[in-house]
Short mmCIF file of C-alpha atoms in Angstrom, two decimals:
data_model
loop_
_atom_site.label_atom_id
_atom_site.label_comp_id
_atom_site.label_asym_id
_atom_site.label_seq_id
_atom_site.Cartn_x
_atom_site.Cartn_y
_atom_site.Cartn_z
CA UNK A 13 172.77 -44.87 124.13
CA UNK A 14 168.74 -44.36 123.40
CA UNK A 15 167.46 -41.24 123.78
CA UNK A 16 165.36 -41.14 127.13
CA UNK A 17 168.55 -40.81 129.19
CA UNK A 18 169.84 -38.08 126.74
CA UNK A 19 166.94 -35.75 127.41
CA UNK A 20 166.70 -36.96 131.07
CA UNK A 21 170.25 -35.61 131.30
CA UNK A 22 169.66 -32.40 129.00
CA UNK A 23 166.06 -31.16 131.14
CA UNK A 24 168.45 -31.17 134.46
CA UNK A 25 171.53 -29.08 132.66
CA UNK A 26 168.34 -26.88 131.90
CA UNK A 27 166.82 -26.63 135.46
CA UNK A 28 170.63 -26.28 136.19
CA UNK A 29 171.30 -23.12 134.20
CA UNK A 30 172.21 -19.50 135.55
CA UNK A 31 171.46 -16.27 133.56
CA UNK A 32 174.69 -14.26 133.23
CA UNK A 33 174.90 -10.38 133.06
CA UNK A 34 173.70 -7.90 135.38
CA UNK A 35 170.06 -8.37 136.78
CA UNK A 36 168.47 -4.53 136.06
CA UNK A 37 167.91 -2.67 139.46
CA UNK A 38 167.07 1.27 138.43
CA UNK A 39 170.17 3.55 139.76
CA UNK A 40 169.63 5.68 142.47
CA UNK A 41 169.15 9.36 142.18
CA UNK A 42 169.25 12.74 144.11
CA UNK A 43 166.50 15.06 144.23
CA UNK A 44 165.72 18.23 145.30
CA UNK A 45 164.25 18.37 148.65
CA UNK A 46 161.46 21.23 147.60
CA UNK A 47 160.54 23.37 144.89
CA UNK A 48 161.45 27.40 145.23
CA UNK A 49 158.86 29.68 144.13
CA UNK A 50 155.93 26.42 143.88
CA UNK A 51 152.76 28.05 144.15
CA UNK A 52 150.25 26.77 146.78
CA UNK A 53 147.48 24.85 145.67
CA UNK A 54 144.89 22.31 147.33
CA UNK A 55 145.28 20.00 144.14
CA UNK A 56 148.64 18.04 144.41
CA UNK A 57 148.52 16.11 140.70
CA UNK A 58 147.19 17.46 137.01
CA UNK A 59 144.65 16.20 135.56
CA UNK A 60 145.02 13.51 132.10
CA UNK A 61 143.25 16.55 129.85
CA UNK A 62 145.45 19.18 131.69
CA UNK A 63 144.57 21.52 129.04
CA UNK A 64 141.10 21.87 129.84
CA UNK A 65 142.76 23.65 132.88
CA UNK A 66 142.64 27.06 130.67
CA UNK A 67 138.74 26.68 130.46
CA UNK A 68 138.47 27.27 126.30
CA UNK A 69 136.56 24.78 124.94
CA UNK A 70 137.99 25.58 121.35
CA UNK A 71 141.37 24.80 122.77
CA UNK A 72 139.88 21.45 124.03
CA UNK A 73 139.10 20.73 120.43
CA UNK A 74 142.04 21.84 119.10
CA UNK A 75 144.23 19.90 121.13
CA UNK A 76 142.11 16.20 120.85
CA UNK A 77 142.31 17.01 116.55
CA UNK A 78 146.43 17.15 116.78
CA UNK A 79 146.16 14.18 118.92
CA UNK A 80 144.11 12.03 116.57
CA UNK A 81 145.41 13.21 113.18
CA UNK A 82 149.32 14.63 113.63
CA UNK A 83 152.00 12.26 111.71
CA UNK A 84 154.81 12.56 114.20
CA UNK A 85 152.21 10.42 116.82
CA UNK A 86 151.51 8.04 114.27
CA UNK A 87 154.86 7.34 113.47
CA UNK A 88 155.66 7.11 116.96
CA UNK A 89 153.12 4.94 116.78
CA UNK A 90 154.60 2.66 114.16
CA UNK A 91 157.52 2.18 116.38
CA UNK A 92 155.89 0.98 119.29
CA UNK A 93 154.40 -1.72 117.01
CA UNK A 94 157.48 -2.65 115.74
CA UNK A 95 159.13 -2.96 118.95
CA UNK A 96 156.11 -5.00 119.75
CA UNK A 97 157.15 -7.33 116.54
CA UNK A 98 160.54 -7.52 117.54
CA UNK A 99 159.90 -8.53 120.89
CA UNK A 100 158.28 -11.32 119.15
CA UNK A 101 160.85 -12.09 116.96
CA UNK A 102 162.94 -12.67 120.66
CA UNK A 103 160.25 -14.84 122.33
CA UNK A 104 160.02 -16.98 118.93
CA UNK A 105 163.60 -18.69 120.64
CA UNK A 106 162.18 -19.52 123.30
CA UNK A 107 160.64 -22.53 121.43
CA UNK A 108 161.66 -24.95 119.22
CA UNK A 109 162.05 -24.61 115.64
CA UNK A 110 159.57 -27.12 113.82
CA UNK A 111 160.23 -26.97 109.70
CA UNK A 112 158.65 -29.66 107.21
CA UNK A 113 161.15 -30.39 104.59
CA UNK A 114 160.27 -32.81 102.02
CA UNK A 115 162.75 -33.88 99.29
CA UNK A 116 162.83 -35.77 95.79
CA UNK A 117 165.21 -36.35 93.83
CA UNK A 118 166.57 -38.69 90.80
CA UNK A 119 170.18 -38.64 90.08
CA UNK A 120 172.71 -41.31 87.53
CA UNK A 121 176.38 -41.65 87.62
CA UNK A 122 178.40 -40.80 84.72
CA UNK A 123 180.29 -43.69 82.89
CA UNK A 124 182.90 -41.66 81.28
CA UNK A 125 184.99 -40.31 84.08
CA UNK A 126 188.05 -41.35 85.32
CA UNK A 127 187.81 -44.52 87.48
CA UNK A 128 185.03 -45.05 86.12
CA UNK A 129 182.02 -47.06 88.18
CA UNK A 130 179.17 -48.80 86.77
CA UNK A 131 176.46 -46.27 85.61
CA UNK A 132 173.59 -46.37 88.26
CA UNK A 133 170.53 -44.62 88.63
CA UNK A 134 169.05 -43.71 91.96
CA UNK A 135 165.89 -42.39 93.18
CA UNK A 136 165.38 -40.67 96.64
CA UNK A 137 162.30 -39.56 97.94
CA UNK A 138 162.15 -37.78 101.62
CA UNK A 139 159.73 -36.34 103.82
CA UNK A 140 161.48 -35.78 107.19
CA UNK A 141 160.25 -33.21 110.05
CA UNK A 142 163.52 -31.53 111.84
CA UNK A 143 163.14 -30.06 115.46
CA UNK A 144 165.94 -27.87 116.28
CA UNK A 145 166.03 -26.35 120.05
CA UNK A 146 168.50 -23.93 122.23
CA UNK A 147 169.56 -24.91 125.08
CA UNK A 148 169.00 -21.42 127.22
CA UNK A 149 171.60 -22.68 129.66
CA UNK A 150 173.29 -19.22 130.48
CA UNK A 151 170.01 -16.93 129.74
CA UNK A 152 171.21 -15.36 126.17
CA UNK A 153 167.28 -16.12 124.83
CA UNK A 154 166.06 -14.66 128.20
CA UNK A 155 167.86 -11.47 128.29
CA UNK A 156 167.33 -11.06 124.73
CA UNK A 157 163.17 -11.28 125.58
CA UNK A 158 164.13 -8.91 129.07
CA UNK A 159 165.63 -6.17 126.45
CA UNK A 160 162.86 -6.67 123.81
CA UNK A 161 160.26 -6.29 126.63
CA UNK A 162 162.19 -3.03 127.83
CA UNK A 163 162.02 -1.90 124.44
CA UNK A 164 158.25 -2.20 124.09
CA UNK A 165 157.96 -0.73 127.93
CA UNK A 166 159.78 2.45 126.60
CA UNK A 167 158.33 2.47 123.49
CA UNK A 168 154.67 3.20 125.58
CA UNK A 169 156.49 5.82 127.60
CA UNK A 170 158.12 7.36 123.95
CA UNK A 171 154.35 7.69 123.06
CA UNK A 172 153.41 9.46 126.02
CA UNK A 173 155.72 11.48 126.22
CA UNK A 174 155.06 12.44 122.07
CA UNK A 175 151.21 12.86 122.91
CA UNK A 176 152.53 15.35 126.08
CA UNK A 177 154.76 17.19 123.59
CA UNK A 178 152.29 17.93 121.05
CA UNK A 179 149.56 18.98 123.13
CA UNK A 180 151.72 21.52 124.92
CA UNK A 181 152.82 22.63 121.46
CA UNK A 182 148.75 23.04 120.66
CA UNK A 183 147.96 24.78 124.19
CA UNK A 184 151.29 27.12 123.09
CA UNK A 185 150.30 28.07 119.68
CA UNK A 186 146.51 28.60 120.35
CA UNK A 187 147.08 30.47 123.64
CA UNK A 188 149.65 33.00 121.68
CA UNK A 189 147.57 33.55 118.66
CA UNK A 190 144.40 34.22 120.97
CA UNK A 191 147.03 36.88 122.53
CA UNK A 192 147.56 37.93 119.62
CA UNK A 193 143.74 38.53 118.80
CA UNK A 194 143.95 40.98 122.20
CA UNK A 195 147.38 42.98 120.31
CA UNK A 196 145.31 43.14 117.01
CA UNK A 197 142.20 44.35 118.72
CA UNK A 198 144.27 47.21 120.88
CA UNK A 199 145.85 48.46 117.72
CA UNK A 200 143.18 48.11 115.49
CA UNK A 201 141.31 50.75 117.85
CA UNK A 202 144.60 52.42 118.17
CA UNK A 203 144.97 52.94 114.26
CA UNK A 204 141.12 54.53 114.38
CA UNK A 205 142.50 56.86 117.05
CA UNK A 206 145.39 57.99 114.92
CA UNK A 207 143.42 58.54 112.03
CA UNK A 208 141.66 60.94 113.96
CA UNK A 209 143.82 63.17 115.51
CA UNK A 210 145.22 63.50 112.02
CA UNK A 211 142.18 64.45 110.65
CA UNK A 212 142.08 67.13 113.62
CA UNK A 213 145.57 67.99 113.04
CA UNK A 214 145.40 68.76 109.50
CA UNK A 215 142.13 70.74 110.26
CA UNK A 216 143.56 72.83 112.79
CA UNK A 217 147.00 72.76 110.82
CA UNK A 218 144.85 74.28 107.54
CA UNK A 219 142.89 77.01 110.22
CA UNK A 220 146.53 78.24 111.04
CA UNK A 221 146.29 76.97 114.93
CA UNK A 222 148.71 74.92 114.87
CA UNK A 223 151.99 74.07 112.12
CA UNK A 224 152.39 71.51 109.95
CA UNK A 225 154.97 69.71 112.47
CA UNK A 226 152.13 68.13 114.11
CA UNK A 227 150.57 66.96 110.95
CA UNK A 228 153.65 64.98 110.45
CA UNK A 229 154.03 63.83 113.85
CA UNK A 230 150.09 62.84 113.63
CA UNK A 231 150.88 61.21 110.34
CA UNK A 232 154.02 59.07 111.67
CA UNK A 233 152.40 57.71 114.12
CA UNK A 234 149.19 56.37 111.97
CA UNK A 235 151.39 54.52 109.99
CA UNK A 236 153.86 53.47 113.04
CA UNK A 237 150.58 52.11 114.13
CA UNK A 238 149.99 50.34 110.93
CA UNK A 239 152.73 48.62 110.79
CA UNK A 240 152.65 47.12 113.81
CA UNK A 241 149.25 46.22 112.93
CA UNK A 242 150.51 44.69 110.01
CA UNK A 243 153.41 42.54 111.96
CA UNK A 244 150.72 41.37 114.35
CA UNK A 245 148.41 39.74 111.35
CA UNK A 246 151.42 38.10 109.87
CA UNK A 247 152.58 36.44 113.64
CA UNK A 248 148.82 35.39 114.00
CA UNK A 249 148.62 33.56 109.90
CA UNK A 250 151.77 32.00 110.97
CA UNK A 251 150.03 30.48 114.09
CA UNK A 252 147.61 29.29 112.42
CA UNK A 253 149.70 27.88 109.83
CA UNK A 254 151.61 26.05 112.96
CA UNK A 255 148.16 24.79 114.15
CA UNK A 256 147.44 23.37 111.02
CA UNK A 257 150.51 21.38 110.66
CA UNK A 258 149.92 20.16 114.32
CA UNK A 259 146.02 18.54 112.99
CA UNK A 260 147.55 17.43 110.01
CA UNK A 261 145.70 19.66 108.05
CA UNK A 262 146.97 21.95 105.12
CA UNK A 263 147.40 25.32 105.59
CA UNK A 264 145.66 27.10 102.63
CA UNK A 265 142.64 25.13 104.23
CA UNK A 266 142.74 25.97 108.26
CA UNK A 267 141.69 29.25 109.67
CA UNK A 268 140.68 29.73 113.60
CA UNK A 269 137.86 33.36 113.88
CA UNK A 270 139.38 36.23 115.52
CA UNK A 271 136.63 36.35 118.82
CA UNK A 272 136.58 38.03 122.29
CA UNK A 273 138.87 36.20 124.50
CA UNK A 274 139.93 35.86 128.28
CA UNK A 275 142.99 35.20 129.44
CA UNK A 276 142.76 32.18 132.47
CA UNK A 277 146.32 31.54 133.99
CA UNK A 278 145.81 28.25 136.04
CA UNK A 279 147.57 27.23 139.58
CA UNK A 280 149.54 24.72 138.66
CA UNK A 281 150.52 22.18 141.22
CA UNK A 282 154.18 21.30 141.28
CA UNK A 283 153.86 18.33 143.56
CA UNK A 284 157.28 17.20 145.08
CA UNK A 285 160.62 16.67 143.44
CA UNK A 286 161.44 13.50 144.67
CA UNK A 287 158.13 12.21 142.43
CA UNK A 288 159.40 14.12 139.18
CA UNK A 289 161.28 11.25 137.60
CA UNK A 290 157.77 8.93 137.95
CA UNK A 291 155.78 11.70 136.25
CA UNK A 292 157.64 12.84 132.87
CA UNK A 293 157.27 9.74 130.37
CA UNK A 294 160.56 10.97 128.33
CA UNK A 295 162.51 10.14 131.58
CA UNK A 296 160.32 7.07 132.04
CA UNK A 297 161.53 6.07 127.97
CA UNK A 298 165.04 6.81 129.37
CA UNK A 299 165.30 4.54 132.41
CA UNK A 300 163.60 1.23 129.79
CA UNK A 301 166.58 2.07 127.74
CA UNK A 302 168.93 1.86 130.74
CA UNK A 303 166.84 -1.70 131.62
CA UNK A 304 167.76 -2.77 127.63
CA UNK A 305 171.20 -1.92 127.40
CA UNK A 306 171.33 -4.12 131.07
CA UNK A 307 169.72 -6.98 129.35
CA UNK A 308 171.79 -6.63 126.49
CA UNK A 309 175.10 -7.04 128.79
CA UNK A 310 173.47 -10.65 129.82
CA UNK A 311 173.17 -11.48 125.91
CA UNK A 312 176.88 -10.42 125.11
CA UNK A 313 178.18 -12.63 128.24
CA UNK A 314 176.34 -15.77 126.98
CA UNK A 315 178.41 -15.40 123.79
CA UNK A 316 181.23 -16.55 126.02
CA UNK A 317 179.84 -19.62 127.17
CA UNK A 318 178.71 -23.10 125.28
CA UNK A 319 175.81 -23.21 122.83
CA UNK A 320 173.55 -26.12 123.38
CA UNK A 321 171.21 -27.04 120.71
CA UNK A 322 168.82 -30.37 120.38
CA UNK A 323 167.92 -31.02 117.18
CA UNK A 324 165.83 -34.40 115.94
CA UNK A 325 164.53 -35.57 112.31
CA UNK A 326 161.93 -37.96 111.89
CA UNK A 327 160.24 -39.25 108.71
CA UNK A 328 160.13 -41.27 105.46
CA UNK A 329 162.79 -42.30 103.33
CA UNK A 330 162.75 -44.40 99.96
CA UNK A 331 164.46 -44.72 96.71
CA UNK A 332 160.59 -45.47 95.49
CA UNK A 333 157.66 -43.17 95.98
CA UNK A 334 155.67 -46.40 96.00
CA UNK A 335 157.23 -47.34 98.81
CA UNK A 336 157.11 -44.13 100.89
CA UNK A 337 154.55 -45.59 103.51
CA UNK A 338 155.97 -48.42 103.84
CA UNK A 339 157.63 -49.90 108.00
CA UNK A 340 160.62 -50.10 107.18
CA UNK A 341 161.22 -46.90 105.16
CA UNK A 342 160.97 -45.01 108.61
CA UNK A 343 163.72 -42.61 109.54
CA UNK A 344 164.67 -40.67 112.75
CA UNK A 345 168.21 -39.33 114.05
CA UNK A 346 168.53 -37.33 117.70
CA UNK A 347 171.48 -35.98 118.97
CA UNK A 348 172.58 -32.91 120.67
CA UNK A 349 175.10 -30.29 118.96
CA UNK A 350 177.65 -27.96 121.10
CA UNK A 351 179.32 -24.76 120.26
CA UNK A 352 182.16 -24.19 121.98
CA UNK A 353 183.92 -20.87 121.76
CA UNK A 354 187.31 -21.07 121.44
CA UNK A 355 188.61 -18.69 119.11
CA UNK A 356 186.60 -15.72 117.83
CA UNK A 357 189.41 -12.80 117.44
CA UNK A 358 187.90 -11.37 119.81
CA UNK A 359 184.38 -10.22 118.32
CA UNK A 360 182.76 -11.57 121.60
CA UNK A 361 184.62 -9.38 123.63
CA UNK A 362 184.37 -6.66 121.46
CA UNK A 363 180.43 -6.88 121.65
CA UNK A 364 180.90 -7.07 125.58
CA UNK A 365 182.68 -4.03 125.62
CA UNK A 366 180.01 -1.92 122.97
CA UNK A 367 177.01 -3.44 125.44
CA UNK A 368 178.68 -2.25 128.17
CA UNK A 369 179.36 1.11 126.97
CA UNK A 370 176.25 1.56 125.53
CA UNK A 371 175.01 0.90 129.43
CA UNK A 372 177.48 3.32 130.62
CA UNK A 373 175.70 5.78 127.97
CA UNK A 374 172.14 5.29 128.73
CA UNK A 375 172.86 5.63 132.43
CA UNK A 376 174.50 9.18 131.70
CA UNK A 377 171.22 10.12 129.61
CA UNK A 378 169.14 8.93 132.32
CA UNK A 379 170.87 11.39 134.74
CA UNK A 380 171.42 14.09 132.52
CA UNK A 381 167.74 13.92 131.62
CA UNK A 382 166.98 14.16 135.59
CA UNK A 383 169.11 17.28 136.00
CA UNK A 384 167.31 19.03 133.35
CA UNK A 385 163.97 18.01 134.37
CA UNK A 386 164.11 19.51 137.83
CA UNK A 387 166.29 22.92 136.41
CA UNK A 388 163.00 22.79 133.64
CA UNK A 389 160.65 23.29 136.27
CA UNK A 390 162.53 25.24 138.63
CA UNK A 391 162.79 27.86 135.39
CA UNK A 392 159.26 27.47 134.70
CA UNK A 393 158.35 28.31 138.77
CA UNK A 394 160.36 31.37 138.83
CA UNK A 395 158.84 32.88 134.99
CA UNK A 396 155.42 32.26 136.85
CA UNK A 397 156.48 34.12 139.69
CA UNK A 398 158.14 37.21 138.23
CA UNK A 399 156.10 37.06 135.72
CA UNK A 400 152.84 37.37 137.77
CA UNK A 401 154.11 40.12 139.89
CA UNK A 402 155.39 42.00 136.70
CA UNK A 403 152.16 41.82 134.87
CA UNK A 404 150.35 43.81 138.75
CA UNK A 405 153.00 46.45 138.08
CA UNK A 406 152.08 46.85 134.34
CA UNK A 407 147.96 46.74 135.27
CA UNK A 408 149.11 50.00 137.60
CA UNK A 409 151.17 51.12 134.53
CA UNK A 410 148.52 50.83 132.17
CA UNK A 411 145.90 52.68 133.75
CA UNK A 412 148.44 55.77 135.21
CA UNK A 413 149.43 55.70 131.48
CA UNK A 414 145.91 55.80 129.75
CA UNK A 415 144.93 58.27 132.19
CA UNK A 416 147.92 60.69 131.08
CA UNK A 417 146.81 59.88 127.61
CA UNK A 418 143.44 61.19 128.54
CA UNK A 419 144.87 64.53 130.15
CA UNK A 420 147.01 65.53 127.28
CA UNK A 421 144.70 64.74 124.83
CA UNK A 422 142.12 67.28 126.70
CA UNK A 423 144.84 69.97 127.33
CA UNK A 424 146.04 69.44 123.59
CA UNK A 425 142.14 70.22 122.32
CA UNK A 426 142.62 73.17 124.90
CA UNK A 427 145.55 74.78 123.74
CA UNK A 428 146.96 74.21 126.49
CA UNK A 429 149.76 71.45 125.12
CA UNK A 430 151.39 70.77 122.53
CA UNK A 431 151.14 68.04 120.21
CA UNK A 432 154.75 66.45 121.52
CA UNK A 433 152.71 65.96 124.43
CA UNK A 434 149.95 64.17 122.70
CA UNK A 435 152.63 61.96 121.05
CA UNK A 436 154.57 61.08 124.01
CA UNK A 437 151.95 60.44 126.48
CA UNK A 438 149.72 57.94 123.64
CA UNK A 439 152.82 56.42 122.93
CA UNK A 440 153.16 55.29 126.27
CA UNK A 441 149.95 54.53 126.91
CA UNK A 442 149.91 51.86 123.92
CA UNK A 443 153.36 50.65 124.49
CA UNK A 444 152.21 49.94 128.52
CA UNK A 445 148.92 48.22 127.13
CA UNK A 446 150.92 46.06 124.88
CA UNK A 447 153.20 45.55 127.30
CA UNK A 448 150.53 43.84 129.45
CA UNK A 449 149.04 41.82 126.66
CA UNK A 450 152.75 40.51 126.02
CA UNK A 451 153.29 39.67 129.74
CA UNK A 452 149.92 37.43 129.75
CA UNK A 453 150.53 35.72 126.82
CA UNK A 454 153.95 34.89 128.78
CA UNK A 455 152.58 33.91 131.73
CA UNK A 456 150.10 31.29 129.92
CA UNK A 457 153.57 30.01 128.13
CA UNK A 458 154.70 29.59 131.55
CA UNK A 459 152.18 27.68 132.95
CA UNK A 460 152.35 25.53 129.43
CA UNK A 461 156.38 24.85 130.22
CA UNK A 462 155.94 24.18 133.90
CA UNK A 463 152.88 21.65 133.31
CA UNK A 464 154.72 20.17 130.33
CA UNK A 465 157.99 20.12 132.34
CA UNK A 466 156.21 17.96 135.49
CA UNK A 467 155.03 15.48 132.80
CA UNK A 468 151.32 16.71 132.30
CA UNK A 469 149.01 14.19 133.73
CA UNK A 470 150.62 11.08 132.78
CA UNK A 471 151.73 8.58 135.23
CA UNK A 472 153.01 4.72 134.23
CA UNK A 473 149.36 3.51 135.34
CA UNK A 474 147.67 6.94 133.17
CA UNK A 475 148.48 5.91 129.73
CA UNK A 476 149.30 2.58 127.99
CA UNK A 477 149.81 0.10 130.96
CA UNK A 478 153.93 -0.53 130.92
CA UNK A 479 153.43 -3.75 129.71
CA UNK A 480 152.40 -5.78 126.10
CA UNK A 481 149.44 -4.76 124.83
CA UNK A 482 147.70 -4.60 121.73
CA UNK A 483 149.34 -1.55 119.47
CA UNK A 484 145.58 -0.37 119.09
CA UNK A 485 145.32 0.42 123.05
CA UNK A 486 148.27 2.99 122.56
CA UNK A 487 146.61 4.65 120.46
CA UNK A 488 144.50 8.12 120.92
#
């Protein structure tokens, strides 16, 4: 039989082939029909740099300095390339394999053995070129390329959503150690107020006006003071510690100046539920990995069926190197090769059953993943609510409290109170101011966790395009 009708007969089993397994169609989900507690806003997405949303240029520094330097992107990094190089590896069967594999060799016979020949000496030189190609009759290379390509797909979205993750822990950790800054600066004047009205104490304590109870009282509550002072330095070094380690940087090297500072909270706009699971690229990362594991069925299934292979050798053959270019030392053999499963103790159902299961998984991760999403944002809504109508009560707070402060220190330099007085009504006064620093510095958190939670300003079409690309386009 020559070969012409052999490939004639091999291209139509090719054009006749069917790709087994499931073909990928993204599961359905339920979502909320509206936010509670969404704010109202005219904007209805978030901008790529959301963070600029706070309106501190610093912070815009900060923020683009963990994004080009931090090691966790890079590494995420280095796995998107290598899921790039592995979907390679899959499209590489797609094609035939092409080797060169030339061959000499110069053997003789023994004469001593038993049945014994003549003693003969051979020579055998060979320079052949073998084609070997699969037959994709049933889709295994195809699916394999579909899950490799999912792979890379998620492994744009895994960057993302990295990149999202580290610049809302940079936004967090600046935006509490410039609330910080506001503690240290109310205490700081606090502790000069304490030293003082010890200094008063202990001069009206030594003219007999008053005892020495309110030295100690005036005393206690310097150092009180200090030490919260003290706590509020260390929280702030360990920010900036955090910061550092965000830029890469090292510690002993990274400080951030103490400066005036305004709080901006920003309207964030929620947009609607049903467009959460397009916006958060962790969710996006999950639903490639449902797409893979699909694929994956497809390439277990194909185990089941008949392996096709074409595989051809063409060359030179002699027993003379001389004669190596010679007509009639021309060599060539084509032929087609079948696997047929017939017995495999049951390792190709096995691996059906494991792709199928990991399916089964990814689908539950998928969901899971949705669930928390929307109860994310739905927490983050309700801390800026309550959180915003807490911190008007505590404005009201502070200044009834700082005005009490002001009264009992005048009818303390009076005679008119006594120092308890003093104590209790400066006490509050601090505790109501800190209070209201505390409550700001939550409500920027909040606004950091809701943005973060709606998937910042990334969209499929906002980052890396979901499809191959050079590794160097992912990157910051």
């Amino acid at each position: 039989m020559s070969a012409r009708p052999l490939v004639l007969a091999t291209l139509l089993a090719c054009l006749g082939g069917c790709v087994v397994g499931p073909d990928y169609q993204r599961p359905a989900s339920e979502a909320p029909g509206a936010w509670r507690d969404a704010p109202t806003t005219d904007a209805t997405t978030l901008p790529d740099r959301w963070w600029t949303l706070f309106g501190d240029d610093e912070l815009d520094r900060h923020v683009q300095a963990t994004l080009a330097a931090n090691q966790d992107l890079a590494a995420a990094l280095a796995r998107y390339d290598r899921s790039r190089a592995l979907l390679g590896v899959a499209r590489a069967d797609e094609f035939p394999d092409v080797s060169l594999d030339p061959a000499y060799a110069r053997a003789r016979t023994s004469g001593t053995v038993a049945n014994r020949l003549p003693q003969l000496e051979t020579t055998l030189g060979r320079v052949p070129v073998d084609v070997a190609y699969e037959v994709d009759l049933w889709g295994r290379v195809r699916r394999s390329v579909e899950a490799a390509g999912a792979d890379v797909q998620g492994g744009v979205d895994t960057v993302a959503a990295m990149r999202l993750s580290l610049a809302a822990a940079t936004v967090s950790n600046y935006l509490s150690l410039r609330s910080t800054d506001r503690d240290i600066d109310v205490l700081a004047s606090t502790v000069s107020l304490r030293e003082d009205a010890l200094r008063l104490a202990e001069r009206r304590a030594h003219a007999g006006v008053v005892g020495d109870l309110d030295v100690l009282r005036a005393r206690a509550d310097l150092t009180q003071t200090e030490a919260d002072l003290a706590d509020a330095h260390r929280r702030r070094d360990n920010l900036e510690h955090a910061l550092a380690v965000l830029e890469a940087r090292n510690a002993p090297e990274f400080t951030i100046a103490p400066r005036a500072w305004t709080p901006t909270v920003p309207v964030v706009p929620a947009g609607l539920p049903s467009t959460l699971l397009e916006r958060r690229p962790d969710l996006a990362a999950d639903e490639r990995a449902l797409a893979a594991a699909s694929a994956r069925i497809g390439v277990a299934r194909a185990a089941f069926f008949p392996q096709v292979r074409l595989t051809a050798s063409a060359g030179v053959a002699s027993d003379g190197l001389g004669e190596l270019t010679a007509t009639d030392s021309r060599a060539w053999s084509i032929g087609p090769s079948v696997h047929v499963p017939i017995f495999e103790g049951g390792r190709n159902r096995a691996r059906l059953q494991a792709a199928q299961a990991d399916f089964e998984g990814a689908l539950a991760n998928w969901r899971q993943g949705g669930i928390v999403a929307f109860r994310e944002v739905q927490d983050a809504l309700a801390d800026t609510r309550w959180l915003r109508e807490r911190g008007e009560a505590l404005d009201a707070t502070v200044d009834a409290a700082t005005a009490a402060a002001r009264v009992s220190r005048s009818r303390y330099d009076r005679g008119l109170a006594g120092y308890f007085e003093v104590v209790d009504s400066e006490r509050q006064a601090l505790a109501s101011r800190r209070a209201a620093i505390q409550n700001d510095q939550q409500r920027l958190l909040a606004a950091v966790a809701l943005i973060k939670a709606l998937g910042g300003g990334w969209s499929p079409s906002a980052s890396v395009p979901r499809q191959p690309l050079a590794a160097a386009e992912a990157r910051p």
